[in-house]
C-alpha cells in the first residue's frame, strides 16, 4: 500500500519532475506533485510524494528530511489525512 508524504519548504522553482527525482533516489515513487496556487499557477512551497511502500516512505523521511533541494532545506513527514485529525490543509489536499 502506498504512503503519502508531505514535503514542505520547497523552492518556488522545484518542479513535479524535480521532486520525483529527489525521492526516486530512495525508492519507488507512485506520484509527486508540487501544490500550486490556482489563480497564479505559482508554487505554494509544498507538495506531496506518494511512495510505493511504508518502508520506502519511512526511509525517505529519515534520509531526506532536513536536506537541501534546489537551494532550500526541505521538511519531509508522513502526510496526515482528515481521518487522522491533524491535517491543517483543506480536505481536498489531504484526502487524495
PDB file of C-alpha atoms in Angstrom:
ATOM      1  CA  UNK A   1       0.000   0.000   0.000  1.00  0.00           C
ATOM      2  CA  UNK A   2       1.386   3.400  -0.945  1.00  0.00           C
ATOM      3  CA  UNK A   3       2.120   6.071   1.651  1.00  0.00           C
ATOM      4  CA  UNK A   4       1.774   9.803   1.060  1.00  0.00           C
ATOM      5  CA  UNK A   5       4.471  12.170   2.298  1.00  0.00           C
ATOM      6  CA  UNK A   6       4.183  15.913   2.906  1.00  0.00           C
ATOM      7  CA  UNK A   7       7.173  17.898   1.640  1.00  0.00           C
ATOM      8  CA  UNK A   8       7.476  21.474   2.900  1.00  0.00           C
ATOM      9  CA  UNK A   9       9.958  24.267   2.321  1.00  0.00           C
ATOM     10  CA  UNK A  10      10.174  23.718  -1.430  1.00  0.00           C
ATOM     11  CA  UNK A  11      11.814  26.289  -3.654  1.00  0.00           C
ATOM     12  CA  UNK A  12       9.385  28.046  -5.960  1.00  0.00           C
ATOM     13  CA  UNK A  13      11.477  26.648  -8.837  1.00  0.00           C
ATOM     14  CA  UNK A  14      11.030  22.992  -7.829  1.00  0.00           C
ATOM     15  CA  UNK A  15       9.011  21.095 -10.434  1.00  0.00           C
ATOM     16  CA  UNK A  16       6.981  17.899 -10.165  1.00  0.00           C
ATOM     17  CA  UNK A  17       9.766  16.083 -12.046  1.00  0.00           C
ATOM     18  CA  UNK A  18      12.460  17.505  -9.770  1.00  0.00           C
ATOM     19  CA  UNK A  19      10.510  16.434  -6.702  1.00  0.00           C
ATOM     20  CA  UNK A  20      10.004  12.946  -8.148  1.00  0.00           C
ATOM     21  CA  UNK A  21      13.724  12.612  -8.981  1.00  0.00           C
ATOM     22  CA  UNK A  22      14.808  13.549  -5.460  1.00  0.00           C
ATOM     23  CA  UNK A  23      12.600  10.866  -3.910  1.00  0.00           C
ATOM     24  CA  UNK A  24      13.296   8.239  -6.591  1.00  0.00           C
ATOM     25  CA  UNK A  25      16.831   8.023  -5.198  1.00  0.00           C
ATOM     26  CA  UNK A  26      15.275   6.475  -2.064  1.00  0.00           C
ATOM     27  CA  UNK A  27      12.608   4.180  -3.545  1.00  0.00           C
ATOM     28  CA  UNK A  28       9.663   3.731  -5.892  1.00  0.00           C
ATOM     29  CA  UNK A  29       7.663   6.926  -6.340  1.00  0.00           C
ATOM     30  CA  UNK A  30       3.996   6.445  -7.236  1.00  0.00           C
ATOM     31  CA  UNK A  31       3.341  10.179  -7.677  1.00  0.00           C
ATOM     32  CA  UNK A  32       4.923  13.537  -6.927  1.00  0.00           C
ATOM     33  CA  UNK A  33       3.219  16.904  -7.139  1.00  0.00           C
ATOM     34  CA  UNK A  34       4.064  20.443  -6.149  1.00  0.00           C
ATOM     35  CA  UNK A  35       0.969  22.309  -4.970  1.00  0.00           C
ATOM     36  CA  UNK A  36       0.352  25.469  -6.966  1.00  0.00           C
ATOM     37  CA  UNK A  37      -1.872  28.482  -6.485  1.00  0.00           C
ATOM     38  CA  UNK A  38      -4.927  28.015  -8.676  1.00  0.00           C
ATOM     39  CA  UNK A  39      -5.046  31.694  -9.665  1.00  0.00           C
ATOM     40  CA  UNK A  40      -1.386  32.368 -10.437  1.00  0.00           C
ATOM     41  CA  UNK A  41      -0.046  28.856 -11.092  1.00  0.00           C
ATOM     42  CA  UNK A  42       2.924  29.652  -8.831  1.00  0.00           C
ATOM     43  CA  UNK A  43       4.214  27.041  -6.390  1.00  0.00           C
ATOM     44  CA  UNK A  44       2.910  27.352  -2.842  1.00  0.00           C
ATOM     45  CA  UNK A  45       6.188  25.968  -1.472  1.00  0.00           C
ATOM     46  CA  UNK A  46       4.998  22.485  -0.557  1.00  0.00           C
ATOM     47  CA  UNK A  47       3.989  19.266  -2.206  1.00  0.00           C
ATOM     48  CA  UNK A  48       3.178  15.610  -1.795  1.00  0.00           C
ATOM     49  CA  UNK A  49       5.049  12.466  -2.768  1.00  0.00           C
ATOM     50  CA  UNK A  50       3.485   9.032  -2.709  1.00  0.00           C
ATOM     51  CA  UNK A  51       5.949   6.200  -2.061  1.00  0.00           C
ATOM     52  CA  UNK A  52       5.124   2.605  -3.018  1.00  0.00           C
ATOM     53  CA  UNK A  53       5.626   1.077   0.445  1.00  0.00           C
ATOM     54  CA  UNK A  54       5.657   2.133   4.082  1.00  0.00           C
ATOM     55  CA  UNK A  55       9.297   1.066   4.341  1.00  0.00           C
ATOM     56  CA  UNK A  56      10.292   3.332   1.447  1.00  0.00           C
ATOM     57  CA  UNK A  57       8.255   6.189   2.906  1.00  0.00           C
ATOM     58  CA  UNK A  58       9.989   5.848   6.279  1.00  0.00           C
ATOM     59  CA  UNK A  59      13.369   5.664   4.548  1.00  0.00           C
ATOM     60  CA  UNK A  60      12.562   8.838   2.585  1.00  0.00           C
ATOM     61  CA  UNK A  61      11.632  10.674   5.795  1.00  0.00           C
ATOM     62  CA  UNK A  62      14.825   9.609   7.571  1.00  0.00           C
ATOM     63  CA  UNK A  63      17.128  10.292   4.608  1.00  0.00           C
ATOM     64  CA  UNK A  64      15.588  13.439   3.094  1.00  0.00           C
ATOM     65  CA  UNK A  65      14.089  15.428   5.997  1.00  0.00           C
ATOM     66  CA  UNK A  66      16.308  18.457   6.599  1.00  0.00           C
ATOM     67  CA  UNK A  67      18.275  18.080   3.356  1.00  0.00           C
ATOM     68  CA  UNK A  68      18.688  20.633   0.576  1.00  0.00           C
ATOM     69  CA  UNK A  69      16.597  20.555  -2.593  1.00  0.00           C
ATOM     70  CA  UNK A  70      17.005  23.348  -5.147  1.00  0.00           C
ATOM     71  CA  UNK A  71      18.774  25.500  -2.568  1.00  0.00           C
ATOM     72  CA  UNK A  72      16.163  25.158   0.195  1.00  0.00           C
ATOM     73  CA  UNK A  73      16.041  22.968   3.289  1.00  0.00           C
ATOM     74  CA  UNK A  74      13.022  20.689   2.995  1.00  0.00           C
ATOM     75  CA  UNK A  75      10.800  19.134   5.635  1.00  0.00           C
ATOM     76  CA  UNK A  76       9.591  15.595   4.912  1.00  0.00           C
ATOM     77  CA  UNK A  77       6.985  13.802   7.013  1.00  0.00           C
ATOM     78  CA  UNK A  78       4.183  11.288   6.676  1.00  0.00           C
ATOM     79  CA  UNK A  79       1.104  13.212   5.488  1.00  0.00           C
ATOM     80  CA  UNK A  80      -1.745  13.411   7.965  1.00  0.00           C
ATOM     81  CA  UNK A  81      -5.144  12.827   6.390  1.00  0.00           C
ATOM     82  CA  UNK A  82      -8.504  14.174   7.553  1.00  0.00           C
ATOM     83  CA  UNK A  83      -9.339  10.911   9.338  1.00  0.00           C
ATOM     84  CA  UNK A  84      -6.091  11.124  11.295  1.00  0.00           C
ATOM     85  CA  UNK A  85      -7.087  14.536  12.556  1.00  0.00           C
ATOM     86  CA  UNK A  86      -4.107  16.878  12.210  1.00  0.00           C
ATOM     87  CA  UNK A  87      -4.117  17.839   8.576  1.00  0.00           C
ATOM     88  CA  UNK A  88      -4.031  21.607   8.644  1.00  0.00           C
ATOM     89  CA  UNK A  89      -4.757  21.920   4.929  1.00  0.00           C
ATOM     90  CA  UNK A  90      -8.179  21.903   3.257  1.00  0.00           C
ATOM     91  CA  UNK A  91      -9.510  18.368   2.997  1.00  0.00           C
ATOM     92  CA  UNK A  92      -9.219  18.419  -0.809  1.00  0.00           C
ATOM     93  CA  UNK A  93      -5.414  18.494  -0.360  1.00  0.00           C
ATOM     94  CA  UNK A  94      -5.221  15.831   2.350  1.00  0.00           C
ATOM     95  CA  UNK A  95      -7.591  13.194   1.083  1.00  0.00           C
ATOM     96  CA  UNK A  96      -6.101  12.313  -2.297  1.00  0.00           C
TER      97      UNK A  96
END
